[in-house]
Tab-separated table of C-alpha atoms and ligand atoms in Angstrom:
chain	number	residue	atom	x	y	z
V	7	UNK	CA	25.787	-80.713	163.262
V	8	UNK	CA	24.415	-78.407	161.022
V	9	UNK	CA	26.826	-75.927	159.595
V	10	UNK	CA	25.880	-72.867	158.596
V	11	UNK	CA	29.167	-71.280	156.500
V	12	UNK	CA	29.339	-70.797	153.009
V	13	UNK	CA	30.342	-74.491	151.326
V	14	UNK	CA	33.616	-72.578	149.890
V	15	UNK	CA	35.125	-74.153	152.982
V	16	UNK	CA	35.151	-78.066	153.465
V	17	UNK	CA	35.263	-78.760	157.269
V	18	UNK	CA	37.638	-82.062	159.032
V	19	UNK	CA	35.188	-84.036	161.246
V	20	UNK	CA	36.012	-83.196	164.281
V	21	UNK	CA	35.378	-79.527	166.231
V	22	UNK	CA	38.386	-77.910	168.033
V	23	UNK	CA	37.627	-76.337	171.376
V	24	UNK	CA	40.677	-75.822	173.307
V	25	UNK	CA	44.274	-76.049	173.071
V	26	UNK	CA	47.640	-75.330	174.747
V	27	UNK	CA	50.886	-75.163	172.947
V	28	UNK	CA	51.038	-77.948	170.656
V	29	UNK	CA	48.156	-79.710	172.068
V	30	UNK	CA	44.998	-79.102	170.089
V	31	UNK	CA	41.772	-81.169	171.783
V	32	UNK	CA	37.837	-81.339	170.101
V	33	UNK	CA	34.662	-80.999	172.078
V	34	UNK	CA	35.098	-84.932	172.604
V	35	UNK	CA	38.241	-84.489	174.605
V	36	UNK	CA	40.441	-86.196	171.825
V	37	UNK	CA	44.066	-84.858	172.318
V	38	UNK	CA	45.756	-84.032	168.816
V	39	UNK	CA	49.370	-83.125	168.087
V	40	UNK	CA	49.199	-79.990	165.997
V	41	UNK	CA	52.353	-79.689	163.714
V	42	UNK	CA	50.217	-77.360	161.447
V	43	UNK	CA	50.567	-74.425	163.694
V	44	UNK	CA	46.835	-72.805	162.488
V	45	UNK	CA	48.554	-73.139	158.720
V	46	UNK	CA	52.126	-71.479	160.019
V	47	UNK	CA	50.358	-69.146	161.844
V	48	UNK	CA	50.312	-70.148	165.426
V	49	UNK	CA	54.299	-69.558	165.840
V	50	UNK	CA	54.703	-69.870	169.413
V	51	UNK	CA	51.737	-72.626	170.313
V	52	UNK	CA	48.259	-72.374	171.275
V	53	UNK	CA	47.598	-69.922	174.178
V	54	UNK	CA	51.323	-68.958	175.006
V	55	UNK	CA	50.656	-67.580	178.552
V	56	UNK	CA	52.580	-64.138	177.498
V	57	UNK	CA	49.802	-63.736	174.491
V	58	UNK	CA	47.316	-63.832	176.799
V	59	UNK	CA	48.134	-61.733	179.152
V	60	UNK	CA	49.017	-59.163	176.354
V	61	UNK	CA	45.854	-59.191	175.318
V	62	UNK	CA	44.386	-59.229	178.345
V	63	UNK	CA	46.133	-56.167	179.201
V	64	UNK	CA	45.224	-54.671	175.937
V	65	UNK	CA	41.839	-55.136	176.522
V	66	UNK	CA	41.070	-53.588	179.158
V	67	UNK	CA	42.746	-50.205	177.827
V	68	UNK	CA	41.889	-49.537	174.535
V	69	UNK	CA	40.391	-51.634	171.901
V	70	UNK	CA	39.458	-49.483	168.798
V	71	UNK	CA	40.431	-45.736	168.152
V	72	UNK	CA	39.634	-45.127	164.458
V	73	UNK	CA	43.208	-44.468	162.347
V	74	UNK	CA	42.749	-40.730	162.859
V	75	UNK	CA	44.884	-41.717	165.660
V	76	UNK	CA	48.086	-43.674	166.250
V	77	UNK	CA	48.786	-45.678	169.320
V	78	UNK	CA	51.559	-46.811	171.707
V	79	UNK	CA	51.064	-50.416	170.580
V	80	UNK	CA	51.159	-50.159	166.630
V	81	UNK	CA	53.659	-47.811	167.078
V	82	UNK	CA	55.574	-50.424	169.273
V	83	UNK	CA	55.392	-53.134	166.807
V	84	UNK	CA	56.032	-50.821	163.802
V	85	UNK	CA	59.436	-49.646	165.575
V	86	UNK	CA	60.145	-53.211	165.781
V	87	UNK	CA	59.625	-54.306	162.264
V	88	UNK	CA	61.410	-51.470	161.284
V	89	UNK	CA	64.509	-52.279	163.645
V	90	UNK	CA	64.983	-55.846	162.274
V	91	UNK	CA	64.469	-55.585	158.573
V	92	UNK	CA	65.196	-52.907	155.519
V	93	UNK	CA	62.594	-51.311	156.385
V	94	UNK	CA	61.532	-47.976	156.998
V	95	UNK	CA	58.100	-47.754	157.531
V	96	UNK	CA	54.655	-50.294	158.110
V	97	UNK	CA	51.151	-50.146	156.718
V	98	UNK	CA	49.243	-52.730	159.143
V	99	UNK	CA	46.327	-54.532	157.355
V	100	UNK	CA	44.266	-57.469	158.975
V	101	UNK	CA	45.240	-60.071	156.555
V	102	UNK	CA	48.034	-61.610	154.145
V	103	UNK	CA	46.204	-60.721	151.268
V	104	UNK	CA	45.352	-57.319	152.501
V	105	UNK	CA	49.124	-56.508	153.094
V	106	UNK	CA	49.681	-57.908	149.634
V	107	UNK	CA	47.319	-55.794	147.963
V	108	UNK	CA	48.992	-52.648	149.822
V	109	UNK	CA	52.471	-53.937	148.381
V	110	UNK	CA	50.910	-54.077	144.810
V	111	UNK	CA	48.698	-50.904	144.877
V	112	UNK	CA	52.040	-48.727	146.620
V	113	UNK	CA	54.142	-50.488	143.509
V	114	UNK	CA	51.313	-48.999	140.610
V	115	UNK	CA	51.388	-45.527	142.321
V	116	UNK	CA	55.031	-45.137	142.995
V	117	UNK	CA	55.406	-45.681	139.483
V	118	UNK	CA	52.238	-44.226	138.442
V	119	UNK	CA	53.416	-40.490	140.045
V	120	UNK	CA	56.886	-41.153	138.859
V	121	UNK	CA	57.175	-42.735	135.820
V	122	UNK	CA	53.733	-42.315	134.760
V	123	UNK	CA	50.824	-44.531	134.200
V	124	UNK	CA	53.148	-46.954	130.816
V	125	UNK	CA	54.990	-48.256	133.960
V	126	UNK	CA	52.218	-50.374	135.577
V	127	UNK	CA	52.900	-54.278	134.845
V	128	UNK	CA	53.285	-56.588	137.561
V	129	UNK	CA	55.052	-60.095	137.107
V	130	UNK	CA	54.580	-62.782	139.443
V	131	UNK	CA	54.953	-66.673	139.969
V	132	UNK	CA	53.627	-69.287	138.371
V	133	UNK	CA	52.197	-71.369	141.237
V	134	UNK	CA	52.469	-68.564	143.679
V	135	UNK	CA	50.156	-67.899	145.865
V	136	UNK	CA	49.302	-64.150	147.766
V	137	UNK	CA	46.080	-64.121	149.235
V	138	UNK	CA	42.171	-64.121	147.750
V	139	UNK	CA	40.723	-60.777	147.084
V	140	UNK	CA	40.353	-60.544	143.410
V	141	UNK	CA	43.893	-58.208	143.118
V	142	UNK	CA	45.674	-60.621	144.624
V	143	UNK	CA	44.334	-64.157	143.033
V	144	UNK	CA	44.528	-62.724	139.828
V	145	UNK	CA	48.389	-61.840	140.179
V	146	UNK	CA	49.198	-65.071	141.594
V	147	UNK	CA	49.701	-67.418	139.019
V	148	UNK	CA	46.848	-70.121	139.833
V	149	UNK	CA	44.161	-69.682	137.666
V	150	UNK	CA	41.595	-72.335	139.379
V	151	UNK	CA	41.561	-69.440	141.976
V	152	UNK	CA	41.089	-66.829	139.743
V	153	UNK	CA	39.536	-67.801	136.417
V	154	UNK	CA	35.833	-67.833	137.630
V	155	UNK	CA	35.611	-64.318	139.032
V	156	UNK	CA	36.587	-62.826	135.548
V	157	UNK	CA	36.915	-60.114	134.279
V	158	UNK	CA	40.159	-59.730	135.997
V	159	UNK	CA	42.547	-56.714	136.575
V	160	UNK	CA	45.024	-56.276	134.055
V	161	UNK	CA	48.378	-55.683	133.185
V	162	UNK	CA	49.550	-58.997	135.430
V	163	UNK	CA	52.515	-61.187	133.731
V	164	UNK	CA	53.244	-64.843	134.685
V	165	UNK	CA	56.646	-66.093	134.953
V	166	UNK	CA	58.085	-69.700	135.938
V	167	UNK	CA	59.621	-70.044	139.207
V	168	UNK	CA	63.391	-70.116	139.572
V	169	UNK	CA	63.876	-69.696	136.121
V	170	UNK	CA	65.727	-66.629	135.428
V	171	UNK	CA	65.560	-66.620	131.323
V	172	UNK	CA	62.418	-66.573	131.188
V	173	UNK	CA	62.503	-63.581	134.093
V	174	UNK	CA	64.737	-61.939	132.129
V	175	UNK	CA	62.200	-61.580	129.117
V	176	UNK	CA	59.640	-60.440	131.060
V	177	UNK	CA	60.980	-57.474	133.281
V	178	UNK	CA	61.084	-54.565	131.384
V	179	UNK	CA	60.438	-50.493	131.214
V	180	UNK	CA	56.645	-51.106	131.914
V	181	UNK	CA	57.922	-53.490	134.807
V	182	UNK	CA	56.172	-51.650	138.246
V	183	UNK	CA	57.015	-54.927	140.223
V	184	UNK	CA	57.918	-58.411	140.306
V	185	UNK	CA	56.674	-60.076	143.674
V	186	UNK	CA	57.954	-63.294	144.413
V	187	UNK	CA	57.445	-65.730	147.458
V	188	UNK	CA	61.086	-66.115	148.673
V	189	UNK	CA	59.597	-70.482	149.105
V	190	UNK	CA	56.338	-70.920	147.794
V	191	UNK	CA	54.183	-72.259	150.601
V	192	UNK	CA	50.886	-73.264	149.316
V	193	UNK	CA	52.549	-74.773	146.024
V	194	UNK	CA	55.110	-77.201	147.785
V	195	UNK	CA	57.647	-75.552	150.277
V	196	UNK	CA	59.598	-74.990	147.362
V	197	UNK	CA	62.526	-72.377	148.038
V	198	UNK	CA	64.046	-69.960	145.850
V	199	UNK	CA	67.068	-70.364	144.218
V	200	UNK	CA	69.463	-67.491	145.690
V	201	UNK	CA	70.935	-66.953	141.713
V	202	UNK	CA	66.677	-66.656	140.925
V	203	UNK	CA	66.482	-63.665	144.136
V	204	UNK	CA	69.925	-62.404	143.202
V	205	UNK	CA	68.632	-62.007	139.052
V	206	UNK	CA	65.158	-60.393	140.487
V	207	UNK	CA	66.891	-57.416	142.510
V	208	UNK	CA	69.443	-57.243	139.711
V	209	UNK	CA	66.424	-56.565	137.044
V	210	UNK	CA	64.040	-54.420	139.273
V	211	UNK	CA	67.229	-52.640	140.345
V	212	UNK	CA	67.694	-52.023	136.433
V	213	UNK	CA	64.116	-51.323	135.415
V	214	UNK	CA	63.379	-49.146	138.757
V	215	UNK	CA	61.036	-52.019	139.374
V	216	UNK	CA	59.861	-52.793	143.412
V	217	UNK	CA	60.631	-55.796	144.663
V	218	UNK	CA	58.166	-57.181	146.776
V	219	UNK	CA	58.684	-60.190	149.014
V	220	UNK	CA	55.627	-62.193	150.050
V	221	UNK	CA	56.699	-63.285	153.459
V	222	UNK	CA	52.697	-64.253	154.702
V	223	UNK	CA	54.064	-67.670	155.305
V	224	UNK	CA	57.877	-67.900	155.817
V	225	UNK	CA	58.317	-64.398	157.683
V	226	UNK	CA	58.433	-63.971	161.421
V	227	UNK	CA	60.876	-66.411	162.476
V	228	UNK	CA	59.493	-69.365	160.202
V	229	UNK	CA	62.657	-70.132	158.510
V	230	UNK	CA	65.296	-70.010	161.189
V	231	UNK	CA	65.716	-66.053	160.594
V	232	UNK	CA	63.266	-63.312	161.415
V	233	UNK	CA	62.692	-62.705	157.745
V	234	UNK	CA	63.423	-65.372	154.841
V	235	UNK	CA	65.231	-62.957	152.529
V	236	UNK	CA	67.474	-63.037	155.272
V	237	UNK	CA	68.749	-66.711	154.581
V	238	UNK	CA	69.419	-65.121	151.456
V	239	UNK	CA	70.609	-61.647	152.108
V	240	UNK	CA	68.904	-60.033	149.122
V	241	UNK	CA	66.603	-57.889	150.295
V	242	UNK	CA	63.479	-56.582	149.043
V	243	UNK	CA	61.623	-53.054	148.532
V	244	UNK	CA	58.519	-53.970	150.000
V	245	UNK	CA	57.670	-57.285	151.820
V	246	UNK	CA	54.063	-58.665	152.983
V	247	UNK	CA	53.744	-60.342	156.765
V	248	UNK	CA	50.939	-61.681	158.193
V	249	UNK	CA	50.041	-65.624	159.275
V	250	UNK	CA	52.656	-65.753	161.929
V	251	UNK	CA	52.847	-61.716	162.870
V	252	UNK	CA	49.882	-61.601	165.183
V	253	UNK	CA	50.423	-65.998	166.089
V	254	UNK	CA	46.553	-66.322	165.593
V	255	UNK	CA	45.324	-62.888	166.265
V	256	UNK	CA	44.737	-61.520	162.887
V	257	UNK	CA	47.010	-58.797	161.997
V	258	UNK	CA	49.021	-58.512	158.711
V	259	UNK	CA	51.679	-55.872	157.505
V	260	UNK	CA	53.591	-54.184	154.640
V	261	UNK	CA	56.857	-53.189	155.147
V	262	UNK	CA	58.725	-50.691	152.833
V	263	UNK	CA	61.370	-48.452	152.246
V	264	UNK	CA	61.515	-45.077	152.797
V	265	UNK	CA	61.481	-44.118	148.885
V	266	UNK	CA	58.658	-46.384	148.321
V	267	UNK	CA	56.610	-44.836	151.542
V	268	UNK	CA	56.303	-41.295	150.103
V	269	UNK	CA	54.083	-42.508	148.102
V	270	UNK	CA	51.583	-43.910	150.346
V	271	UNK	CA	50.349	-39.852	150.458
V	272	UNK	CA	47.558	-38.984	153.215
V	273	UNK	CA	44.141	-40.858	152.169
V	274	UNK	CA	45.859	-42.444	149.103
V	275	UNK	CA	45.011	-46.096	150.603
V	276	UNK	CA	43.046	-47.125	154.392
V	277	UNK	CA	41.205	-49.692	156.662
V	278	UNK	CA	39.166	-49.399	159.484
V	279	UNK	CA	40.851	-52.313	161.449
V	280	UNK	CA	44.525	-52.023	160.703
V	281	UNK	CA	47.047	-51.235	162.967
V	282	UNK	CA	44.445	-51.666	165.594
V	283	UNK	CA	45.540	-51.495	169.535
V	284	UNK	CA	44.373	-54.922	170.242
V	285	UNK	CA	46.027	-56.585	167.566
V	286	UNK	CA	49.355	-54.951	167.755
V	287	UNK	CA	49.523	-55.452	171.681
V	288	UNK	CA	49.973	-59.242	170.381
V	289	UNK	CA	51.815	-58.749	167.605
V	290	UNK	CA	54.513	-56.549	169.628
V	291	UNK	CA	54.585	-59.566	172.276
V	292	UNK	CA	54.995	-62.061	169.709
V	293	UNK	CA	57.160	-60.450	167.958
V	294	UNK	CA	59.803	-60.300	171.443
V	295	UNK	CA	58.934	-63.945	171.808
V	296	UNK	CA	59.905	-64.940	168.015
V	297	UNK	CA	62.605	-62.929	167.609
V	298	UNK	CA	65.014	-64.199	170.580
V	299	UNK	CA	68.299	-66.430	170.168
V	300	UNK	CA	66.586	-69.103	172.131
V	301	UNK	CA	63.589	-69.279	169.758
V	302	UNK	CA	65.891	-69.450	166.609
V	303	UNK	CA	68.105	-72.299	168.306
V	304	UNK	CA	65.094	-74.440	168.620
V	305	UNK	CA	64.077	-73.959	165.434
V	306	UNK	CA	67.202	-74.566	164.063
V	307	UNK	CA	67.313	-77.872	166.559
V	308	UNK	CA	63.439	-79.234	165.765
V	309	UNK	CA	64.313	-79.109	162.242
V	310	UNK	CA	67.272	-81.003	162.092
V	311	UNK	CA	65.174	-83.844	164.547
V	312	UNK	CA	62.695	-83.693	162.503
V	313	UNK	CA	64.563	-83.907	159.163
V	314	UNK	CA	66.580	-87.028	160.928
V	315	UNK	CA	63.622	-88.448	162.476
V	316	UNK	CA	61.685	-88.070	158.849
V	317	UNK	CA	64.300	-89.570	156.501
V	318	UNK	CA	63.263	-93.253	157.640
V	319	UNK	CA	60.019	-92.129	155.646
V	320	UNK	CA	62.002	-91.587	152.339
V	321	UNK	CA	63.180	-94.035	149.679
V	322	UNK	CA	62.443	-96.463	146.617
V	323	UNK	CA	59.564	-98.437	148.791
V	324	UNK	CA	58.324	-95.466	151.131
V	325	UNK	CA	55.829	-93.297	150.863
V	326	UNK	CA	57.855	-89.832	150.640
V	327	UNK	CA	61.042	-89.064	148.538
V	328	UNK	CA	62.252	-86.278	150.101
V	329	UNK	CA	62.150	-83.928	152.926
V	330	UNK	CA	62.514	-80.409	151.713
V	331	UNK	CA	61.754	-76.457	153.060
V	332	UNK	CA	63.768	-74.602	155.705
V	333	UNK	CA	63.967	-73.736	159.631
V	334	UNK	CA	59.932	-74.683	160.698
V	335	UNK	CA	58.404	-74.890	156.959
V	336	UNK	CA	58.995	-78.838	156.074
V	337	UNK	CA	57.611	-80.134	152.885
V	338	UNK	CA	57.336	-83.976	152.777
V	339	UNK	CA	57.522	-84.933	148.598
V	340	UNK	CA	55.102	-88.097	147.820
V	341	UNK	CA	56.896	-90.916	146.212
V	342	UNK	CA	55.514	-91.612	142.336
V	343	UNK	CA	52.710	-94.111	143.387
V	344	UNK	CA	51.222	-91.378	145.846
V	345	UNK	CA	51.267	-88.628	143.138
V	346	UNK	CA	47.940	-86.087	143.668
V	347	UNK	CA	47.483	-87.930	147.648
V	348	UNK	CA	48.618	-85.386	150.016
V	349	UNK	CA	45.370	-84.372	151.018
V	350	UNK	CA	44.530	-88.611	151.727
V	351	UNK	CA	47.743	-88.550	154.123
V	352	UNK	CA	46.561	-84.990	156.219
V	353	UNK	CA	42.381	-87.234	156.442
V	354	UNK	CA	44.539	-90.214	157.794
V	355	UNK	CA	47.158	-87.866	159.826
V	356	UNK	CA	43.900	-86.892	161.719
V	357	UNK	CA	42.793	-90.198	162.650
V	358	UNK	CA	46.121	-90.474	163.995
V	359	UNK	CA	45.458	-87.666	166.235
V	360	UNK	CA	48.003	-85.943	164.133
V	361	UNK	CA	47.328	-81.948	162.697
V	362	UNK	CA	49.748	-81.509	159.262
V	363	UNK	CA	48.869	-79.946	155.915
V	364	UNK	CA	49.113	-80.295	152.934
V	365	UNK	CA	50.798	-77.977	150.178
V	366	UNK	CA	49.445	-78.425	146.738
V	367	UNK	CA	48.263	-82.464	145.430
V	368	UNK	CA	52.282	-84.033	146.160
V	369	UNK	CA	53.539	-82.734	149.074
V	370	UNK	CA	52.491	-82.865	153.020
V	371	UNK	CA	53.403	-79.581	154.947
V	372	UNK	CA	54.425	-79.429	158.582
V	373	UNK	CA	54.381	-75.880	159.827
V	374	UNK	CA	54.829	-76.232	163.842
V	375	UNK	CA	55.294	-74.023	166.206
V	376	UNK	CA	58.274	-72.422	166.740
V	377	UNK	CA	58.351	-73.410	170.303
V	378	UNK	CA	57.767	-77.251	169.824
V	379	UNK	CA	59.545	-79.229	172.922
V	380	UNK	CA	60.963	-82.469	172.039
V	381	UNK	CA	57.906	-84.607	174.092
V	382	UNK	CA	55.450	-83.196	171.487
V	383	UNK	CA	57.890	-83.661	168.256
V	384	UNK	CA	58.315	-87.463	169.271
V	385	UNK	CA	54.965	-88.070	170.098
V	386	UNK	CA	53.930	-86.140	166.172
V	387	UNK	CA	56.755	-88.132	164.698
V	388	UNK	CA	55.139	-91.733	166.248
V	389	UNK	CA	51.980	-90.676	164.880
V	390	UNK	CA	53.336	-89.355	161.723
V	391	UNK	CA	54.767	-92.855	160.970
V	392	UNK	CA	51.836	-94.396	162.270
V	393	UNK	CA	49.970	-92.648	159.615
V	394	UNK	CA	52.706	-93.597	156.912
V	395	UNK	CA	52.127	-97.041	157.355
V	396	UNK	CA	48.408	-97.253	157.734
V	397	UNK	CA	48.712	-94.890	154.378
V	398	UNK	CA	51.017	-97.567	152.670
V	399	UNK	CA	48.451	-100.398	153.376
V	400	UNK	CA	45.063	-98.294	152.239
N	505	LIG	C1	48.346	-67.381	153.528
N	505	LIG	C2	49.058	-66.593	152.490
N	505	LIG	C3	48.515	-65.402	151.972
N	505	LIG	C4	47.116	-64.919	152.322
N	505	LIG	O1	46.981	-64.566	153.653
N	505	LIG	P1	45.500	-64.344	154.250
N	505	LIG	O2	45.750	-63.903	155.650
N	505	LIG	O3	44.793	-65.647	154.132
N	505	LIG	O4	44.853	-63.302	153.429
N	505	LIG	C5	49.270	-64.674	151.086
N	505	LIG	N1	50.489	-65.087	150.705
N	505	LIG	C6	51.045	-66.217	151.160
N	505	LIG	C7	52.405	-66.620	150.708
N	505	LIG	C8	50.344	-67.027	152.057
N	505	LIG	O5	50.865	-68.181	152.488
């Protein structure tokens, strides 16, 4: 077929047309089990019946209004937000790394109007990663995303993960924010340490710093808990949401404080699409269907199978050599001899009719949905080992 995207993207043989829960089949009528969830953003399956008839619904209302108006849906899914989390108030955006550029561009001005402009640094991650508009890649610390779209904005310090020394040197009166993903998705499903969280809000406390949580990946119910910081009960000032909030209809959000909202003043930042009906219409319906006590047993449940199921695949002569992450966000660690061949196991997952991803060159991601029934977790495991051992012989 010929494609006609930008080669930025390179595309898996095969073309998805339809799909149902965690059932994912290509225009050849191929059945795949997806454990990748759309990258951890398809939290309840494909097509959950109550998503579509939300939108449905929606649609036939109101679509688009322009944000010189508020509506009953954003307004819905704001209240919600607001209800479970330290929040006070949401900016909606259409992406991660929109939501992530609000956090960092309501960090400069809060400290820009009241500290003045000295106080504008922003510290971040080594290895993070928070989205690709030029802001954003240049504060995450990955410069093969960044370093050909130079010059770059400034004023961006790069700090190792989990390592508070080396945190402690860099947060200082200049500080504006340090924003940290609370486990670093895209790098390895690698959690924070709590003492690593706990040292963060301790400093930005100190410094009147923000603390902004990236929760694109792990928030809405990803991790066992509604939020990630959650698990850890250090909260932030300001926390990004997206991936999972709208479960494939693209919606993100920034969340903040009350203190931190004032300074969002009228026509200081905008978007033509955010907060739109349509989108929040899911999001609100999503958000009833992640954030319930049955939902969070399951997770807690598939994870444990999973984990169990999993640890055959660990050891001296297997191919993985641990099983790491939290709730729904599993990161399988290659063994030495498959160093840099995570992206090998997700080509040879798919021949096993098997959707996973991979998170940086060592470790294969499994990002499910949220709603994953024990048939279609023992049917991804089969395959999954299927794919282990065809892996081993290659
Ligand atoms: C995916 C992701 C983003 C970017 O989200 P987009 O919707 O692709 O812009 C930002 N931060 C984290 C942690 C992510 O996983």
């Amino acid at each position: 077929m010929k494609n006609f995207i930008t080669p930025n993207f390179v595309f898996a043989d095969i073309i998805p047309e339809k799909a149902q829960g965690s059932r994912v089949w290509d225009e050849n009528g191929n059945e795949y089990i997806d454990l990748a969830g759309g990258i951890a953003v398809n939290a309840v399956g494909h097509c959950h019946p109550e998503l579509v008839a939300a939108l449905k619904e929606q649609s036939e209302k109101l679509w688009h209004i322009s944000n010189l108006y508020t509506t009953r849906p954003t307004q819905e899914l704001a209240e919600k937000l607001v209800a479970h989390s330290f929040a006070d108030k949401v900016f909606f955006a259409n992406s991660g790394a929109e939501a992530n550029e609000a956090a960092l561009k309501l960090a400069r001005k809060y400290a820009h109007d009241n500290f003045g402009e000295e106080k504008h640094e922003i510290v971040s991650c080594i290895n993070s990663f928070h989205g690709r508009t030029l802001f954003t890649v240049s504060v995450a610390g990955q410069p093969k995303y960044s370093k050909d779209f130079a010059p770059l904005p400034t004023g961006i310090i790069h700090t190792p993960f989990n390592d508070i020394d080396a945190l402690k040197k860099v947060i200082n009166e200049k500080t504006c924010a340090f924003i940290v993903e609370p486990i670093q998705g895209e790098s390895g499903v690698l959690p924070a340490d709590t003492a690593f969280l706990q040292a963060a809000r301790d400093l930005c406390n100190q410094f009147q710093a923000a603390l902004i949580f990236d929760e694109v990946q792990v928030g809405m119910g990803r991790t066992g808990k509604l939020f990630a910081y959650q698990n850890y009960g250090i909260a932030p000032d300001i926390l990004s949401s997206a991936k999972a909030l709208g479960c494939g209809f693209p919606i993100g959000a920034m969340l903040c404080s009350e203190k931190y909202a004032q300074a969002f003043t009228p026509g200081s930042h905008g978007t033509t699409f955010g907060g739109n009906p349509l989108a929040c219409a899911v999001g609100s319906k999503a958000f009833d269907l992640i954030n319930n006590p049955a939902t969070y047993a399951n997770i807690e449940r598939q994870n444990q199978l999973l984990r169990s199921e999993l640890a055959d695949l660990c050891g001296e002569n297997q191919v993985f050599k641990q099983i790491r992450g939290m709730g729904l966000l599993l990161g399988c660690v290659l063994n030495e001899q498959y160093q840099g061949k995570a992206g090998d196991f997700v080509k040879c997952a798919l021949q096993e009719k098997l959707m996973i991803l991979q998170a940086g060159a060592n470790v294969v991601r499994l990002a499910p949905s949220l709603l994953l029934n024990d048939e279609d977790r023992m049917e991804g495991v089969t395959r999954f080992k299927q794919t282990a051992t065809k892996f081993q012989a290659a």
